[in-house]
mmCIF file with all atom_site columns, C-alpha atoms in Angstrom:
data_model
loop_
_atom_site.group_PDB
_atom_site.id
_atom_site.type_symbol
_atom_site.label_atom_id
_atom_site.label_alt_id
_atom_site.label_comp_id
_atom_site.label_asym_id
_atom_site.label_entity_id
_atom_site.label_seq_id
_atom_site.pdbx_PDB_ins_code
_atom_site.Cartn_x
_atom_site.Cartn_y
_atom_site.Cartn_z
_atom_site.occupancy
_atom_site.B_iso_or_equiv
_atom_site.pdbx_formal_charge
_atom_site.auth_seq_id
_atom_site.auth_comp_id
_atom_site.auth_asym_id
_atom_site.auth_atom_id
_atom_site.pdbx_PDB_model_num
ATOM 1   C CA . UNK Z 1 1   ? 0.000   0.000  0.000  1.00 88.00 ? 1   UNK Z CA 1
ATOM 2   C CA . UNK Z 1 2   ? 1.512   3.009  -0.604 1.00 95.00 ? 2   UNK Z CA 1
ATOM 3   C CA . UNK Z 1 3   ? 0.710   6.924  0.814  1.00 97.00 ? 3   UNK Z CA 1
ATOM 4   C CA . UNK Z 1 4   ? -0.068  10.004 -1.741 1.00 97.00 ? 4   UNK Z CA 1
ATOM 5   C CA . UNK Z 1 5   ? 1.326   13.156 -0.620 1.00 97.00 ? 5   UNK Z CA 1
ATOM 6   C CA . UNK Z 1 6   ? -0.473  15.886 -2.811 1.00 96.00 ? 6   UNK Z CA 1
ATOM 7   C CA . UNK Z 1 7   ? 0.911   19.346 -2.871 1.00 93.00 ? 7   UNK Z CA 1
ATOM 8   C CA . UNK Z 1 8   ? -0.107  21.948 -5.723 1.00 85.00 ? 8   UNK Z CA 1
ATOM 9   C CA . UNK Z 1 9   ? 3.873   23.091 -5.969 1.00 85.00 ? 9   UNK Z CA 1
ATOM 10  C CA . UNK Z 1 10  ? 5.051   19.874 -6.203 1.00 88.00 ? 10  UNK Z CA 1
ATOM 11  C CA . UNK Z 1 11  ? 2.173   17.163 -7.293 1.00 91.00 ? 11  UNK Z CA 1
ATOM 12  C CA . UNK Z 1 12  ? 1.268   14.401 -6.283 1.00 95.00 ? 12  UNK Z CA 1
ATOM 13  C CA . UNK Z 1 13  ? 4.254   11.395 -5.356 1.00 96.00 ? 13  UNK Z CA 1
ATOM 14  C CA . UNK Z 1 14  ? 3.371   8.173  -3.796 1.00 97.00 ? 14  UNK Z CA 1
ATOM 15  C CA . UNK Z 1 15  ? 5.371   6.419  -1.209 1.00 97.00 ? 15  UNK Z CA 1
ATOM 16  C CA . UNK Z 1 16  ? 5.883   3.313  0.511  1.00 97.00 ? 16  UNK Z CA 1
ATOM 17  C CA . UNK Z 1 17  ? 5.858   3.437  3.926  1.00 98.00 ? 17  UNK Z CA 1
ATOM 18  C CA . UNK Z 1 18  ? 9.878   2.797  4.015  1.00 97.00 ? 18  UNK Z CA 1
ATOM 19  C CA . UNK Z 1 19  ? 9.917   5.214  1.346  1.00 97.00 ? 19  UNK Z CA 1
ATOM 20  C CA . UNK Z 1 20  ? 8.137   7.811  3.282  1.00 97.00 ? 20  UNK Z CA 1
ATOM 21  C CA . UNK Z 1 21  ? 10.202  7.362  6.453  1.00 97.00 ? 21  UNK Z CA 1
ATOM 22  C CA . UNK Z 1 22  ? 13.560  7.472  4.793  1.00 98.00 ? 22  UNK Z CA 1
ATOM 23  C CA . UNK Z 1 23  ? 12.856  11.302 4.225  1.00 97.00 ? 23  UNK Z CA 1
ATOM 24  C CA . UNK Z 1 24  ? 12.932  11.872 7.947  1.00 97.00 ? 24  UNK Z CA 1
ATOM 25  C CA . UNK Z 1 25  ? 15.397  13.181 8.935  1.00 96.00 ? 25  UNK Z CA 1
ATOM 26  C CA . UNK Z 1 26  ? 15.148  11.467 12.235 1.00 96.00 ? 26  UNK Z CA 1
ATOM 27  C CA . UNK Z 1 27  ? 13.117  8.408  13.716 1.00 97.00 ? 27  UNK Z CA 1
ATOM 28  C CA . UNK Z 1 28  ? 11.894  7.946  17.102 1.00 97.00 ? 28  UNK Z CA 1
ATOM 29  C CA . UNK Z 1 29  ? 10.495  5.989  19.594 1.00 97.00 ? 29  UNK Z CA 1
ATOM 30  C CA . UNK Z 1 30  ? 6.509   7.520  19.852 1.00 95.00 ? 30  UNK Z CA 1
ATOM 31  C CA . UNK Z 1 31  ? 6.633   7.377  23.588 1.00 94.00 ? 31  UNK Z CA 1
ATOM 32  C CA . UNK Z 1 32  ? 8.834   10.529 23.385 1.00 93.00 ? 32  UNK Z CA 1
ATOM 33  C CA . UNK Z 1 33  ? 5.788   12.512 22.521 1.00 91.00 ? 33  UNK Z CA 1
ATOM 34  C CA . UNK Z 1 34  ? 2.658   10.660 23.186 1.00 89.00 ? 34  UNK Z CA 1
ATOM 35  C CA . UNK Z 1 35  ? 2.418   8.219  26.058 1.00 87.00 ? 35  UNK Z CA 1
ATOM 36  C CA . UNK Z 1 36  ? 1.042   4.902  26.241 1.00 90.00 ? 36  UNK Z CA 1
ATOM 37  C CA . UNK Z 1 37  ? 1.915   4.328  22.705 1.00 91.00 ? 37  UNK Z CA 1
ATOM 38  C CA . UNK Z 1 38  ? 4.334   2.122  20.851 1.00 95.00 ? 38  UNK Z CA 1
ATOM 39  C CA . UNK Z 1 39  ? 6.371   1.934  17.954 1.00 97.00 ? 39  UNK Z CA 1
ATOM 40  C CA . UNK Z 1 40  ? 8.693   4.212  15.433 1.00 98.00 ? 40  UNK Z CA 1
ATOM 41  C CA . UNK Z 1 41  ? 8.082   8.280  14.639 1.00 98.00 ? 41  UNK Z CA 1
ATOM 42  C CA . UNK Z 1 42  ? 9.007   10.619 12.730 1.00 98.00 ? 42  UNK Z CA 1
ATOM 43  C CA . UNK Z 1 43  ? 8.483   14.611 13.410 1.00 97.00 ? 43  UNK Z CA 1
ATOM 44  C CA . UNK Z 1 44  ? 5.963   15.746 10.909 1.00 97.00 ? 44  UNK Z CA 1
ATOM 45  C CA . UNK Z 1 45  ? 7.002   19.526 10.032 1.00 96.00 ? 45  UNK Z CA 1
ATOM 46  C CA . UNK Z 1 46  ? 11.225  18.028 10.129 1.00 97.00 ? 46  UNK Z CA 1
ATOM 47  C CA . UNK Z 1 47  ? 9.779   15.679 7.359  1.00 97.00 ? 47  UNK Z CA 1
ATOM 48  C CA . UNK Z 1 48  ? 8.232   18.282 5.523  1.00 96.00 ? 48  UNK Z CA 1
ATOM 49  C CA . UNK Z 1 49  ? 11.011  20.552 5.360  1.00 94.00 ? 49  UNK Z CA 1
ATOM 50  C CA . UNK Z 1 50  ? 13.202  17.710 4.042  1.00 96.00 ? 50  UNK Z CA 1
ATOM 51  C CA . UNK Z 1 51  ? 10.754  16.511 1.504  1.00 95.00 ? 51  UNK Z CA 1
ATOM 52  C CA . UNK Z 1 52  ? 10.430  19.875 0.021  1.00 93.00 ? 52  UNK Z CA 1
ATOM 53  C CA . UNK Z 1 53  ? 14.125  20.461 -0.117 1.00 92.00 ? 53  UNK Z CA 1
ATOM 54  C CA . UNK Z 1 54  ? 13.996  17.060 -1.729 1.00 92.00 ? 54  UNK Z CA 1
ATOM 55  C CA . UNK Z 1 55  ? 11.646  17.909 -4.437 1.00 90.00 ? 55  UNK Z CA 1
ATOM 56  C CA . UNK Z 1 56  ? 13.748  21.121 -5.065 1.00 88.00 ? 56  UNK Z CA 1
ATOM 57  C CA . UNK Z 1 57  ? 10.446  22.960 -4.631 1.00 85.00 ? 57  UNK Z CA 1
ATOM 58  C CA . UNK Z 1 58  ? 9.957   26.300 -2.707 1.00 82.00 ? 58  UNK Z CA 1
ATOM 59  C CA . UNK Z 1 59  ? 6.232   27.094 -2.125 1.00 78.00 ? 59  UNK Z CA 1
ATOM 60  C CA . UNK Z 1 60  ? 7.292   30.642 -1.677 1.00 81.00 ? 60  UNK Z CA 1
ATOM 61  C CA . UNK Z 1 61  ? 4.798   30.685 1.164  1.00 86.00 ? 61  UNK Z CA 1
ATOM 62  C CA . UNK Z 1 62  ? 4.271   28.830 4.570  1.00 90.00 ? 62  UNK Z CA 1
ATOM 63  C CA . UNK Z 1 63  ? 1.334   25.877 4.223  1.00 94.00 ? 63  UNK Z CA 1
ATOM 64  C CA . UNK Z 1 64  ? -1.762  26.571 6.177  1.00 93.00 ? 64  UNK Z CA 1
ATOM 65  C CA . UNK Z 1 65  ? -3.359  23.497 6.746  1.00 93.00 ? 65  UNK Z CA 1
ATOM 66  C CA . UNK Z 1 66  ? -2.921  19.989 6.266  1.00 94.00 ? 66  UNK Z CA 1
ATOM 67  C CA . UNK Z 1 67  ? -5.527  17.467 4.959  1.00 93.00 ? 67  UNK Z CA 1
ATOM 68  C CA . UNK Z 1 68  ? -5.832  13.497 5.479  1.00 95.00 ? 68  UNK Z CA 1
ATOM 69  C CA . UNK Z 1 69  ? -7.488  10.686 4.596  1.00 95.00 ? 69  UNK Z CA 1
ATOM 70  C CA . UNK Z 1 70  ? -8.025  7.262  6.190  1.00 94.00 ? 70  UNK Z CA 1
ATOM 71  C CA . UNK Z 1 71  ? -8.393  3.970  4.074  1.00 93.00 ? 71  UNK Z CA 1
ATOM 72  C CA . UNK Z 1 72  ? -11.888 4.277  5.853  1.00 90.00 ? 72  UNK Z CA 1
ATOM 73  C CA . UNK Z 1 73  ? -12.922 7.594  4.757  1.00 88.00 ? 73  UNK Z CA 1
ATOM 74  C CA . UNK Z 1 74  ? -12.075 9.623  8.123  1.00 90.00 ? 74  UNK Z CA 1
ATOM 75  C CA . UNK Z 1 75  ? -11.092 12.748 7.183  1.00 91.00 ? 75  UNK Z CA 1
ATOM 76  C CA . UNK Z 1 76  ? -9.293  15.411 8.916  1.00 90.00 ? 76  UNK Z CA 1
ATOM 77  C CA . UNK Z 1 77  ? -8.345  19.111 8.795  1.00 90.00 ? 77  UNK Z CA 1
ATOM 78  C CA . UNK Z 1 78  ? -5.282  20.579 10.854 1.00 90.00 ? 78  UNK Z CA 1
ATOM 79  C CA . UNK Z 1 79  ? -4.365  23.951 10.345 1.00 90.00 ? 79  UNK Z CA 1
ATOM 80  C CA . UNK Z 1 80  ? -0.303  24.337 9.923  1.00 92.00 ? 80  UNK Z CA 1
ATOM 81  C CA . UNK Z 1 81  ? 0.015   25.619 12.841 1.00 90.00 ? 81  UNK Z CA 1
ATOM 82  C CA . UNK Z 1 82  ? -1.397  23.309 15.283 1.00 90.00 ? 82  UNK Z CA 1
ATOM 83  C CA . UNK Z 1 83  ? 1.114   20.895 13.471 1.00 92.00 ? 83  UNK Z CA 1
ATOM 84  C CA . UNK Z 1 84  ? 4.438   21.746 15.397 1.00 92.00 ? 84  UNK Z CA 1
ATOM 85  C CA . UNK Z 1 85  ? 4.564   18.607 17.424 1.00 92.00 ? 85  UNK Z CA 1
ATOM 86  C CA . UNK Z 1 86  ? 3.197   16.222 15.079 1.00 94.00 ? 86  UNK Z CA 1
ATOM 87  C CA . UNK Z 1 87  ? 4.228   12.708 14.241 1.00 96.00 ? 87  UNK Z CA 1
ATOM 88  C CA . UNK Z 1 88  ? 3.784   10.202 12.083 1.00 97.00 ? 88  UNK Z CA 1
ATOM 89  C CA . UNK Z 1 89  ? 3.630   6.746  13.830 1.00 97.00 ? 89  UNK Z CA 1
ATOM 90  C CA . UNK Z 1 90  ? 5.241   4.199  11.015 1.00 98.00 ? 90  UNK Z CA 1
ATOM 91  C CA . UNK Z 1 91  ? 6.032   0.896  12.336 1.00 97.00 ? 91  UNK Z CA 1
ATOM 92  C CA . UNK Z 1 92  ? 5.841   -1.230 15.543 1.00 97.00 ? 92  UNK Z CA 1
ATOM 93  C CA . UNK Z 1 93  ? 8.618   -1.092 17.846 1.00 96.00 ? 93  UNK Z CA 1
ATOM 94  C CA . UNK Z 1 94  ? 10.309  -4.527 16.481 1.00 97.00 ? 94  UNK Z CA 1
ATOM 95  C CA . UNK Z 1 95  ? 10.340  -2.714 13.063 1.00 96.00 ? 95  UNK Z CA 1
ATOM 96  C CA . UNK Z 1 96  ? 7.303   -4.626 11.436 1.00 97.00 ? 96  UNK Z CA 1
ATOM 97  C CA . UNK Z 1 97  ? 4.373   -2.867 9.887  1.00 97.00 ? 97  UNK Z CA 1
ATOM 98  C CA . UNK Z 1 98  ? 1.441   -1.557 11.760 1.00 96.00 ? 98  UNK Z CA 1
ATOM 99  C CA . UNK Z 1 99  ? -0.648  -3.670 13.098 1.00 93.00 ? 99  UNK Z CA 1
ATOM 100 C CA . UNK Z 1 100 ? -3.082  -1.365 13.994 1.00 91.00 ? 100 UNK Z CA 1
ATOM 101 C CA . UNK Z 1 101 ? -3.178  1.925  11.954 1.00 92.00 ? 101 UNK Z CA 1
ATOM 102 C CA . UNK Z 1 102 ? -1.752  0.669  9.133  1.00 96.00 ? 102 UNK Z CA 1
ATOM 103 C CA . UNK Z 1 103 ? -0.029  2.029  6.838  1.00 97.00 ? 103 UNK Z CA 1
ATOM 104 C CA . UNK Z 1 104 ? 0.495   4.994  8.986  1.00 97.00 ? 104 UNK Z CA 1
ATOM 105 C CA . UNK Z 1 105 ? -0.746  6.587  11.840 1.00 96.00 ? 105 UNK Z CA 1
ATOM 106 C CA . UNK Z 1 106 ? -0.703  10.963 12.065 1.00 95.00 ? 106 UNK Z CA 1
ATOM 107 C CA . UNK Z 1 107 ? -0.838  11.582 15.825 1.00 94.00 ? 107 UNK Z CA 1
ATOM 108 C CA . UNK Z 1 108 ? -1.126  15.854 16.738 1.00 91.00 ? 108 UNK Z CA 1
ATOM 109 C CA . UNK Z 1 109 ? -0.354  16.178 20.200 1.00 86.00 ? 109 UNK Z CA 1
ATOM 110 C CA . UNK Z 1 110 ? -1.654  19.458 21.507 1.00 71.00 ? 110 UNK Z CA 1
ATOM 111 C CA . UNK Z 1 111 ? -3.898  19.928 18.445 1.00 62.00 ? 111 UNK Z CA 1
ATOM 112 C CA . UNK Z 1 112 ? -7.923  22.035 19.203 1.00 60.00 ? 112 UNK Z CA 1
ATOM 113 C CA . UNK Z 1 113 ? -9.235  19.111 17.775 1.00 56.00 ? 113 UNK Z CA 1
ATOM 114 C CA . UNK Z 1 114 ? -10.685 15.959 19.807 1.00 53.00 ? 114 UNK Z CA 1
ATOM 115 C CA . UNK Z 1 115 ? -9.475  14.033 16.832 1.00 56.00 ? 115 UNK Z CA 1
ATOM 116 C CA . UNK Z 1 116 ? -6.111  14.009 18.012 1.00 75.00 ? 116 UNK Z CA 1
ATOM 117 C CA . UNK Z 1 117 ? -4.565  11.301 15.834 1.00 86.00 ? 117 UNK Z CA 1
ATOM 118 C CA . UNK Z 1 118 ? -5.503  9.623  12.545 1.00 91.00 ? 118 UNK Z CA 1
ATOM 119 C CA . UNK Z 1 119 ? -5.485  5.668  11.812 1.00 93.00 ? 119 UNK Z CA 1
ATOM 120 C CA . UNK Z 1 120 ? -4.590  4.218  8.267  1.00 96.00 ? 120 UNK Z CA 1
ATOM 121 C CA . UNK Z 1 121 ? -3.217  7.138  6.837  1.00 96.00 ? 121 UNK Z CA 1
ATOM 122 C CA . UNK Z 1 122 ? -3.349  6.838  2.581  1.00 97.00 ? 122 UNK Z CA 1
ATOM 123 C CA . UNK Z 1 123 ? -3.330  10.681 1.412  1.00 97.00 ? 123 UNK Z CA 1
ATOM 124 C CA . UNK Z 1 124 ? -1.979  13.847 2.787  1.00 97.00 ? 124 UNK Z CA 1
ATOM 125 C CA . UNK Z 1 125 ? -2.691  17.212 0.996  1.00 96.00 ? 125 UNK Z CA 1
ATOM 126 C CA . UNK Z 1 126 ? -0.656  20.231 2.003  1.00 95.00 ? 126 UNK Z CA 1
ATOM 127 C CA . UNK Z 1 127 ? -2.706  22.854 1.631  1.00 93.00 ? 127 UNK Z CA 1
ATOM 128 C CA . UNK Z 1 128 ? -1.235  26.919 0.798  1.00 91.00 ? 128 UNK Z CA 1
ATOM 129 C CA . UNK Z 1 129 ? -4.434  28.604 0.433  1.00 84.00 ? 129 UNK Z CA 1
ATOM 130 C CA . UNK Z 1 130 ? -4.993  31.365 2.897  1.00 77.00 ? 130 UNK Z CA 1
ATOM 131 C CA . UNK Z 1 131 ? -8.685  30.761 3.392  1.00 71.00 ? 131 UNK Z CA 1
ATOM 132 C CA . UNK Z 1 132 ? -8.119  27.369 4.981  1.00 60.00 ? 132 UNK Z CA 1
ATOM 133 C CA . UNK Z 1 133 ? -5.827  28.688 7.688  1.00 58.00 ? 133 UNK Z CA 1
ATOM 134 C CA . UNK Z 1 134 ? -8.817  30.319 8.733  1.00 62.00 ? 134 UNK Z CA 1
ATOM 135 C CA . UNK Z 1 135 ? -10.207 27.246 9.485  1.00 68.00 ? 135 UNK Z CA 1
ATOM 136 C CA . UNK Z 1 136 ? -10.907 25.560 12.787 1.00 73.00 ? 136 UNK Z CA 1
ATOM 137 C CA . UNK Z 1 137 ? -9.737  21.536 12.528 1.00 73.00 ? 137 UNK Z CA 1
ATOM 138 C CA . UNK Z 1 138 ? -12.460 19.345 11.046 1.00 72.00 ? 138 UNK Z CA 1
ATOM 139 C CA . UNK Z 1 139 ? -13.183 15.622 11.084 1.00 71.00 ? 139 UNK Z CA 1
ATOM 140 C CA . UNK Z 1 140 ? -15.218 12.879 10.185 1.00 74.00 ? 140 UNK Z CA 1
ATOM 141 C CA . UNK Z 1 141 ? -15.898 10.362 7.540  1.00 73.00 ? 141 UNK Z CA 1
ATOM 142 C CA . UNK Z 1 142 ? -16.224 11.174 3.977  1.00 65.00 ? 142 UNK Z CA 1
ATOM 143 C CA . UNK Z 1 143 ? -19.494 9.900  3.194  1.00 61.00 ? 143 UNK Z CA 1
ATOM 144 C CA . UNK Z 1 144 ? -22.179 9.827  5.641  1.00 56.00 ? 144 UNK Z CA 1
ATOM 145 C CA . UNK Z 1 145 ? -25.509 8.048  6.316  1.00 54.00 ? 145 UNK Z CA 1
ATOM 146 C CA . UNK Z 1 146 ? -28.702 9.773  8.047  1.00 54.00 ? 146 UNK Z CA 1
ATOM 147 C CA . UNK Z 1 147 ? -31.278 7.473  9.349  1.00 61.00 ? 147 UNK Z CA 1
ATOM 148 C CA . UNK Z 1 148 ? -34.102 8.102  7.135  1.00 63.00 ? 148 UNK Z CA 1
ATOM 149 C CA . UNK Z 1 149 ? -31.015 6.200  4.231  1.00 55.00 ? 149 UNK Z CA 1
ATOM 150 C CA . UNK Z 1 150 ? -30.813 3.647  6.706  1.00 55.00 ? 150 UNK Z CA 1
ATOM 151 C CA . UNK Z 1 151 ? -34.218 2.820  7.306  1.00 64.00 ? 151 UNK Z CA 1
ATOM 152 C CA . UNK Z 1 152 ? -35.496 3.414  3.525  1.00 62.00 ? 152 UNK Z CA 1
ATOM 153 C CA . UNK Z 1 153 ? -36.985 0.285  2.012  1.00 66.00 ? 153 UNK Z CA 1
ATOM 154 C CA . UNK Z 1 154 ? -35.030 -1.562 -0.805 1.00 58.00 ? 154 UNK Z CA 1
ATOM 155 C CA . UNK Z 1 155 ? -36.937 -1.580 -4.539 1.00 54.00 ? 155 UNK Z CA 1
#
C-alpha cells in the first residue's frame, strides 16, 4: 500500500511506507511525545522541510493546513500551525508494519481538535491557500448516512 502526498507546488508522489520514512530526517520511539503508545516516529514539520528540499520545490509561502485521509474515509483538517509537534507513527517497535493503523498513523499532540490522531493514513494534501488557515480543525468520515437512508426500504 503506498501513501499520496499531494501538494499543488510539487504534485502528487506516492510512497511506501519505508519510502516515506527514509525522508525523515530522524526516527523515534513515539513514547517521546505521546504516552502509552508504541512503535517508530518521525516529526511531521522536520519531514516536511526535508521533503520539500527534496523535491527542489519552494512554495514561496508557509502551508496553512494539512488534509488526510483514512483507508476508511475519516477525514481530517489541521491547520499548519497546530502541526508543530506532530508525528507520524510508522512501524511497531520490532520494526514490522502496523498492526493497527496501518499504513500509517498521524498523531497531533496538543492539536484544538478531539481528533487528536488519525489511523490508516493513505493521502496527505498540504494545503497553501490562505482561506483554509482560517479554518478551525475538522473531522469525520467522507461519506455519511442519516437514518431516514438507513431505514429506507429496498426496490
Amino acid at each position: 500500500m503506498t501513501i499520496e502526498i499531494v501538494d499543488e507546488h510539487v504534485g502528487r508522489v506516492r510512497y511506501t511506507v519505508s519510502e516515506l520514512a527514509a525522508i525523515a530526517p530522524r526516527r523515534f520511539p513515539v513514547q517521546e511525545r505521546v504516552s502509552g503508545v508504541t512503535g517508530n516516529a518521525f516529526d511531521w514539520p522536520a519531514w516536511y522541510e526535508a521533503w520539500l528540499q527534496a523535491q527542489q520545490a519552494e512554495p514561496g509561502r508557509p502551508p496553512t493546513r494539512l488534509e488526510v485521509e483514512g483507508a476508511d474515509e475519516f477525514q481530517a483538517g489541521i491547520p499548519w500551525g497546530e502541526l508543530k509537534e506532530a508525528l507520524v507513527l510508522f512501524e511497531q517497535e520490532d520494526g514490522s508494519p502496523l498492526t493497527k493503523g496501518y499504513p500509517i498513523r498521524l498523531y497531533v499532540p496538543g492539536g484544538s481538535s478531539e481528533c487528536l490522531n488519525v489511523k490508516s493514513v493513505v493521502r496527505m494534501r498540504i494545503l497553501y491557500d490562505e482561506e483554509a488557515a482560517v479554518k478551525s480543525s475538522t473531522y469525520g468520515f467522507k461519506n455519511t448516512i442519516s437514518p431516514e437512508q438507513l431505514l429506507k426500504p429496498r426496490s
